Amino acid sequence: MKKKLISIVTPVYNEEGNLDKFYERVKGILKPLKYDHEIIFVNDGSKDSSLLVLLRLAESDKQIRIIDFSRNFGHQMAITAGMDHAIGDCVIILDSDLQDPPEVILDLIMKWEEGYEVVNAKRKSRKDGFFKDMSAVLFYKFLNAILINKIPENVGDFRLLDRKCINVLKKIKEKDRYLRGLTTWIGYKQTIVEYDRAKREWGKTGYPITKMVGLAFNAIFSFSRLPMKLATILSVMFFSITFLVIIYALISQILGQTVPGWSSQIIIYSIYLALQMMILAIISEYVGRIYTQVQDRPSYIVANYINFNKKPRD
Ligand code: UDP
Ligand code: MG
């Protein structure tokens, strides 16, 4: 029987000091297993000598593949490229800075063999410093309060995906990718394994606050309808306020407690504002629908066909 193939996908951005150790540890885990493997490094426009280190490693190990980006396209795109080019029966994504301990790969594979199609690695603890740890906790709480599909808390991009899931993800071409959201969104049999997140072995984070905010925006705009609904919610509020303002202005007018012209002005002004907000709400509904349409995610995903003689054509 043909051996199953495990693809490891790892994004690399200025990791020259981590790569040898990363390779050693990952290889040490994979080699004794009964599976074939490939290790795909995606060099995301590193400015240090990461590529040279990778080329040296690839010379002696033909199971290493390198995808070398022309510039920095960001972590999410690096993972996407890795998944697009992987040929394995499953794909395991992990960081190349050894924050995701390669030993957890064994737990991920075990769950996969039990029949799970998405195995998420969840951080039991993290050691990234107070700011990063706190912001992650708060961000996940906020996100899950407004998201349509809840994403598991404290789960990053460290996970195993079955070939079926990879094939579905490959069809999703949206540009502002928030993979953590997408891997939840696709469904399938999902589970979690827990691990202790390690400290970065060498170098510094390639995720400064600006990139973190960018990622957060992608999460919010791609997976929540709240921004789209904001104009509608405000519109209802404005109309209620306008109603009260009109009553107040009329009463003041009747009681003669105001200067001439004030009531009519305030009434016209608030009706005008409420109408404007209503038109914005209508436009944002349309824009929202256009956005969903151009995202062009599949409308549904079939995991199994039962009693179909032939699988319907894709
Ligand atoms: N990374 C990348 N492109 C970037 C930033 C980071 O490919 O623009 C890689 C990086 O080499 C690492 C992973 O993505 O393997 C996670 O990045 P990092 O460790 O800097 O983020 P943190 O763990 O601090 O959130
Ligand atoms: Mg890291």
Short mmCIF file of C-alpha atoms and ligand atoms in Angstrom, two decimals:
data_model
loop_
_atom_site.label_atom_id
_atom_site.label_comp_id
_atom_site.label_asym_id
_atom_site.label_seq_id
_atom_site.Cartn_x
_atom_site.Cartn_y
_atom_site.Cartn_z
CA MET A 1 0.00 0.00 0.00
CA LYS A 2 1.19 3.47 -0.80
CA LYS A 3 2.41 5.39 2.21
CA LYS A 4 0.45 8.48 3.17
CA LEU A 5 2.25 11.74 2.66
CA ILE A 6 2.44 14.48 5.26
CA SER A 7 3.16 18.01 4.05
CA ILE A 8 4.68 20.47 6.47
CA VAL A 9 4.18 24.11 5.52
CA THR A 10 6.15 26.79 7.28
CA PRO A 11 6.36 30.52 6.55
CA VAL A 12 9.79 32.11 6.85
CA TYR A 13 10.52 35.80 7.40
CA ASN A 14 13.99 36.65 8.68
CA GLU A 15 14.54 33.37 10.50
CA GLU A 16 18.16 32.60 9.57
CA GLY A 17 19.00 31.76 13.19
CA ASN A 18 16.08 29.35 13.61
CA LEU A 19 16.01 27.33 10.42
CA ASP A 20 18.73 24.75 11.13
CA LYS A 21 17.25 23.91 14.49
CA PHE A 22 13.72 23.93 13.09
CA TYR A 23 14.70 21.52 10.35
CA GLU A 24 16.53 19.24 12.75
CA ARG A 25 13.61 19.02 15.16
CA VAL A 26 10.93 18.59 12.50
CA LYS A 27 12.99 16.01 10.63
CA GLY A 28 13.67 14.18 13.88
CA ILE A 29 9.93 13.86 14.41
CA LEU A 30 9.02 12.89 10.84
CA LYS A 31 11.79 10.47 9.96
CA PRO A 32 10.82 7.54 12.21
CA LEU A 33 7.14 7.74 11.17
CA LYS A 34 5.47 5.35 8.76
CA TYR A 35 4.59 8.25 6.45
CA ASP A 36 6.32 9.95 3.58
CA HIS A 37 6.82 13.65 4.06
CA GLU A 38 7.72 16.91 2.42
CA ILE A 39 8.73 20.12 4.16
CA ILE A 40 7.69 23.27 2.30
CA PHE A 41 9.45 26.45 3.39
CA VAL A 42 7.86 29.62 2.05
CA ASN A 43 10.44 32.39 2.14
CA ASP A 44 8.31 35.50 2.50
CA GLY A 45 10.84 38.05 1.23
CA SER A 46 13.34 37.61 4.07
CA LYS A 47 15.98 40.33 4.23
CA ASP A 48 18.53 38.17 6.03
CA SER A 49 20.21 35.02 4.76
CA SER A 50 17.24 32.72 5.39
CA LEU A 51 17.14 31.72 1.73
CA LEU A 52 20.80 30.71 1.74
CA VAL A 53 20.26 28.53 4.80
CA LEU A 54 17.25 26.92 3.11
CA LEU A 55 19.16 26.29 -0.11
CA ARG A 56 21.92 24.60 1.86
CA LEU A 57 19.40 22.39 3.66
CA ALA A 58 17.60 21.57 0.41
CA GLU A 59 20.79 20.39 -1.19
CA SER A 60 21.11 17.42 1.11
CA ASP A 61 17.40 16.70 1.53
CA LYS A 62 15.19 16.33 -1.50
CA GLN A 63 12.09 16.29 0.68
CA ILE A 64 12.62 19.97 1.31
CA ARG A 65 10.85 22.31 -1.06
CA ILE A 66 11.30 26.06 -1.12
CA ILE A 67 8.86 28.63 -2.39
CA ASP A 68 10.74 31.92 -2.61
CA PHE A 69 8.50 35.01 -2.78
CA SER A 70 9.65 38.04 -4.78
CA ARG A 71 8.98 40.25 -1.75
CA ASN A 72 7.21 40.18 1.60
CA PHE A 73 3.56 39.28 1.01
CA GLY A 74 2.76 38.51 4.62
CA HIS A 75 2.35 35.47 6.76
CA GLN A 76 -1.18 34.58 5.57
CA MET A 77 -0.15 34.63 1.93
CA ALA A 78 2.95 32.57 2.69
CA ILE A 79 0.79 29.88 4.30
CA THR A 80 -1.65 30.08 1.39
CA ALA A 81 1.15 29.51 -1.14
CA GLY A 82 2.41 26.55 0.89
CA MET A 83 -1.05 24.97 0.98
CA ASP A 84 -1.53 25.60 -2.75
CA HIS A 85 1.65 23.72 -3.60
CA ALA A 86 1.52 20.93 -1.02
CA ILE A 87 0.83 17.45 -2.36
CA GLY A 88 0.29 15.63 0.94
CA ASP A 89 -2.74 13.71 2.19
CA CYS A 90 -2.72 16.24 4.98
CA VAL A 91 -0.97 19.55 5.55
CA ILE A 92 0.46 20.72 8.85
CA ILE A 93 1.12 24.45 9.20
CA LEU A 94 3.57 25.64 11.81
CA ASP A 95 5.79 28.65 12.42
CA SER A 96 9.50 28.37 11.68
CA ASP A 97 10.58 30.21 14.85
CA LEU A 98 9.94 27.09 16.97
CA GLN A 99 7.13 28.73 18.93
CA ASP A 100 4.95 25.87 17.75
CA PRO A 101 6.80 22.85 19.19
CA PRO A 102 7.32 20.28 16.40
CA GLU A 103 6.60 17.47 18.89
CA VAL A 104 2.90 18.46 18.75
CA ILE A 105 2.90 17.21 15.15
CA LEU A 106 2.52 13.69 16.55
CA ASP A 107 -0.66 14.63 18.43
CA LEU A 108 -2.06 16.32 15.33
CA ILE A 109 -1.43 13.22 13.20
CA MET A 110 -2.94 10.94 15.84
CA LYS A 111 -6.20 12.92 15.78
CA TRP A 112 -6.14 12.90 11.99
CA GLU A 113 -5.84 9.11 12.01
CA GLU A 114 -8.85 9.02 14.35
CA GLY A 115 -10.82 10.61 11.52
CA TYR A 116 -10.67 14.35 12.25
CA GLU A 117 -10.21 16.54 9.21
CA VAL A 118 -9.16 19.76 10.91
CA VAL A 119 -6.99 19.46 14.02
CA ASN A 120 -6.36 22.83 15.67
CA ALA A 121 -3.48 23.29 18.08
CA LYS A 122 -4.63 25.40 21.00
CA ARG A 123 -2.21 27.34 23.21
CA LYS A 124 -2.59 26.36 26.85
CA SER A 125 -0.12 29.06 27.77
CA ARG A 126 1.89 31.64 25.91
CA LYS A 127 5.07 33.50 26.63
CA ASP A 128 5.02 36.46 24.29
CA GLY A 129 5.06 39.15 26.95
CA PHE A 130 2.21 40.90 28.71
CA PHE A 131 1.07 43.14 25.84
CA LYS A 132 0.85 40.44 23.20
CA ASP A 133 -0.73 37.90 25.57
CA MET A 134 -3.37 40.36 26.80
CA SER A 135 -4.17 41.74 23.36
CA ALA A 136 -4.66 38.20 22.06
CA VAL A 137 -7.09 37.33 24.87
CA LEU A 138 -9.10 40.52 24.42
CA PHE A 139 -9.07 40.26 20.64
CA TYR A 140 -10.48 36.72 20.61
CA LYS A 141 -13.17 37.71 23.11
CA PHE A 142 -14.18 40.73 21.02
CA LEU A 143 -14.06 38.79 17.78
CA ASN A 144 -16.22 35.97 19.00
CA ALA A 145 -18.76 38.48 20.26
CA ILE A 146 -19.33 39.78 16.74
CA LEU A 147 -18.45 36.88 14.42
CA ILE A 148 -20.96 34.77 12.57
CA ASN A 149 -18.83 31.63 12.92
CA LYS A 150 -17.11 31.50 16.28
CA ILE A 151 -13.42 30.74 16.01
CA PRO A 152 -11.78 28.67 18.75
CA GLU A 153 -9.97 30.90 21.25
CA ASN A 154 -6.19 30.76 21.49
CA VAL A 155 -5.85 28.91 18.23
CA GLY A 156 -3.45 30.45 15.75
CA ASP A 157 -2.38 29.00 12.43
CA PHE A 158 -0.79 25.87 13.91
CA ARG A 159 -3.06 23.09 12.67
CA LEU A 160 -3.45 20.02 10.51
CA LEU A 161 -5.79 20.07 7.53
CA ASP A 162 -6.91 17.02 5.60
CA ARG A 163 -6.52 17.01 1.81
CA LYS A 164 -10.30 17.51 1.44
CA CYS A 165 -10.09 20.77 3.40
CA ILE A 166 -7.03 21.93 1.47
CA ASN A 167 -8.89 21.38 -1.80
CA VAL A 168 -11.81 23.46 -0.56
CA LEU A 169 -9.52 26.23 0.73
CA LYS A 170 -7.73 26.31 -2.61
CA LYS A 171 -11.00 27.21 -4.28
CA ILE A 172 -11.50 30.20 -1.99
CA LYS A 173 -9.70 33.02 -3.70
CA GLU A 174 -10.51 36.01 -1.49
CA LYS A 175 -7.56 38.34 -1.17
CA ASP A 176 -7.87 39.60 2.38
CA ARG A 177 -7.42 36.20 3.88
CA TYR A 178 -7.99 35.42 7.50
CA LEU A 179 -7.14 31.74 7.47
CA ARG A 180 -8.17 31.09 11.05
CA GLY A 181 -11.64 32.24 10.09
CA LEU A 182 -11.71 30.30 6.84
CA THR A 183 -10.59 27.03 8.40
CA THR A 184 -13.45 27.32 10.88
CA TRP A 185 -15.88 28.43 8.22
CA ILE A 186 -15.35 25.37 6.00
CA GLY A 187 -16.67 23.04 8.68
CA TYR A 188 -15.73 19.33 8.53
CA LYS A 189 -14.86 17.25 11.58
CA GLN A 190 -12.78 19.55 13.76
CA THR A 191 -10.99 19.01 17.02
CA ILE A 192 -8.39 20.60 19.26
CA VAL A 193 -5.13 19.47 20.83
CA GLU A 194 -3.56 21.61 23.53
CA TYR A 195 0.07 22.65 23.80
CA ASP A 196 2.34 25.06 25.64
CA ARG A 197 3.50 27.79 23.31
CA ALA A 198 7.25 28.22 23.47
CA LYS A 199 9.29 31.41 23.39
CA ARG A 200 10.72 32.52 20.07
CA GLU A 201 14.07 30.73 19.75
CA TRP A 202 15.95 33.48 17.91
CA GLY A 203 15.24 36.85 16.30
CA LYS A 204 12.25 39.07 16.79
CA THR A 205 8.59 38.96 15.83
CA GLY A 206 7.66 39.79 12.24
CA TYR A 207 4.25 40.79 13.57
CA PRO A 208 4.49 44.36 14.81
CA ILE A 209 1.35 46.10 15.99
CA THR A 210 0.55 47.44 12.50
CA LYS A 211 0.41 43.94 11.03
CA MET A 212 -1.63 42.72 14.00
CA VAL A 213 -4.18 45.46 13.42
CA GLY A 214 -4.28 44.57 9.70
CA LEU A 215 -5.00 40.95 10.59
CA ALA A 216 -7.69 42.02 13.04
CA PHE A 217 -9.34 44.14 10.34
CA ASN A 218 -9.33 41.20 7.95
CA ALA A 219 -10.96 39.06 10.60
CA ILE A 220 -13.64 41.64 11.32
CA PHE A 221 -14.48 42.65 7.78
CA SER A 222 -14.33 39.14 6.31
CA PHE A 223 -16.22 37.34 9.02
CA SER A 224 -18.60 39.76 10.68
CA ARG A 225 -21.65 41.57 9.43
CA LEU A 226 -21.46 44.14 12.20
CA PRO A 227 -19.62 46.87 10.21
CA MET A 228 -22.11 46.47 7.39
CA LYS A 229 -25.04 46.69 9.80
CA LEU A 230 -23.64 49.70 11.62
CA ALA A 231 -25.26 52.23 9.29
CA THR A 232 -28.62 50.48 9.68
CA ILE A 233 -28.34 50.46 13.47
CA LEU A 234 -27.30 54.14 13.49
CA SER A 235 -30.11 54.97 11.12
CA VAL A 236 -32.72 53.53 13.50
CA MET A 237 -31.08 55.46 16.35
CA PHE A 238 -31.07 58.71 14.36
CA PHE A 239 -34.74 58.35 13.50
CA SER A 240 -35.65 57.81 17.15
CA ILE A 241 -33.60 60.84 18.19
CA THR A 242 -35.08 62.91 15.37
CA PHE A 243 -38.55 61.99 16.55
CA LEU A 244 -37.76 63.22 20.08
CA VAL A 245 -36.09 66.38 18.76
CA ILE A 246 -39.14 67.23 16.67
CA ILE A 247 -41.46 66.85 19.65
CA TYR A 248 -39.14 68.97 21.80
CA ALA A 249 -38.88 71.66 19.10
CA LEU A 250 -42.65 71.75 18.60
CA ILE A 251 -43.37 72.02 22.32
CA SER A 252 -40.80 74.81 22.68
CA GLN A 253 -42.44 76.57 19.72
CA ILE A 254 -45.94 76.24 21.15
CA LEU A 255 -44.84 77.41 24.58
CA GLY A 256 -43.02 80.30 22.94
CA GLN A 257 -39.74 79.42 24.62
CA THR A 258 -37.60 79.88 21.58
CA VAL A 259 -36.46 82.49 19.13
CA PRO A 260 -38.29 82.58 15.76
CA GLY A 261 -36.85 80.18 13.18
CA TRP A 262 -35.12 77.85 15.65
CA SER A 263 -37.74 75.10 15.65
CA SER A 264 -38.10 74.90 11.88
CA GLN A 265 -34.33 74.85 11.44
CA ILE A 266 -33.73 72.15 14.00
CA ILE A 267 -36.57 70.02 12.59
CA ILE A 268 -35.35 70.27 9.01
CA TYR A 269 -31.78 69.63 10.08
CA SER A 270 -32.54 66.47 12.07
CA ILE A 271 -34.85 65.04 9.41
CA TYR A 272 -32.13 65.68 6.87
CA LEU A 273 -29.51 63.85 9.00
CA ALA A 274 -31.80 60.89 9.64
CA LEU A 275 -32.60 60.60 5.94
CA GLN A 276 -28.93 60.72 5.05
CA MET A 277 -28.19 57.94 7.52
CA MET A 278 -31.03 55.89 6.07
CA ILE A 279 -29.67 56.26 2.54
CA LEU A 280 -26.21 55.24 3.82
CA ALA A 281 -27.76 52.18 5.45
CA ILE A 282 -29.38 51.21 2.16
CA ILE A 283 -26.13 51.69 0.26
CA SER A 284 -24.15 49.69 2.81
CA GLU A 285 -26.64 46.82 2.51
CA TYR A 286 -25.97 46.76 -1.23
CA VAL A 287 -22.21 47.09 -0.79
CA GLY A 288 -22.30 44.26 1.74
CA ARG A 289 -24.13 42.02 -0.69
CA ILE A 290 -21.71 42.91 -3.48
CA TYR A 291 -18.81 42.13 -1.14
CA THR A 292 -20.20 38.70 -0.28
CA GLN A 293 -20.76 38.08 -3.96
CA VAL A 294 -17.23 39.03 -5.03
CA GLN A 295 -15.67 37.08 -2.15
CA ASP A 296 -17.17 34.19 -4.05
CA ARG A 297 -16.88 31.62 -1.33
CA PRO A 298 -18.70 28.38 -2.17
CA SER A 299 -22.35 28.67 -1.13
CA TYR A 300 -22.10 25.27 0.56
CA ILE A 301 -19.54 22.51 0.98
CA VAL A 302 -20.50 18.85 0.64
CA ALA A 303 -18.48 16.53 2.85
CA ASN A 304 -20.05 13.28 1.57
CA TYR A 305 -22.38 12.19 -1.20
CA ILE A 306 -24.50 9.18 -0.25
CA ASN A 307 -26.27 6.96 -2.77
CA PHE A 308 -25.15 9.05 -5.68
CA ASN A 309 -23.98 6.66 -8.35
CA LYS A 310 -21.72 9.27 -9.74
CA LYS A 311 -20.40 12.31 -7.94
CA PRO A 312 -22.11 15.32 -9.54
CA ARG A 313 -19.75 17.27 -11.72
CA ASP A 314 -18.00 20.14 -9.94
N1 UDP B 1 6.19 35.47 8.90
C1 UDP B 1 6.07 35.57 7.53
N2 UDP B 1 5.85 36.80 6.98
C2 UDP B 1 5.74 37.93 7.73
C3 UDP B 1 5.84 37.81 9.14
C4 UDP B 1 6.06 36.56 9.69
O1 UDP B 1 6.16 34.59 6.81
O2 UDP B 1 5.56 39.01 7.16
C5 UDP B 1 6.43 34.13 9.49
C6 UDP B 1 7.52 34.03 10.54
O3 UDP B 1 8.76 33.68 9.95
C7 UDP B 1 7.02 32.92 11.46
C8 UDP B 1 5.50 33.07 11.37
O4 UDP B 1 5.24 33.77 10.16
O5 UDP B 1 7.37 31.63 11.00
C9 UDP B 1 4.93 33.82 12.55
O6 UDP B 1 5.51 35.10 12.63
P1 UDP B 1 6.10 35.70 13.99
O7 UDP B 1 6.77 34.66 14.78
O8 UDP B 1 6.92 36.88 13.60
O9 UDP B 1 4.77 36.18 14.70
P2 UDP B 1 4.39 35.98 16.25
O10 UDP B 1 4.68 34.55 16.59
O11 UDP B 1 5.25 36.94 16.99
O12 UDP B 1 2.94 36.33 16.30
MG MG B 2 6.47 33.64 16.41
#
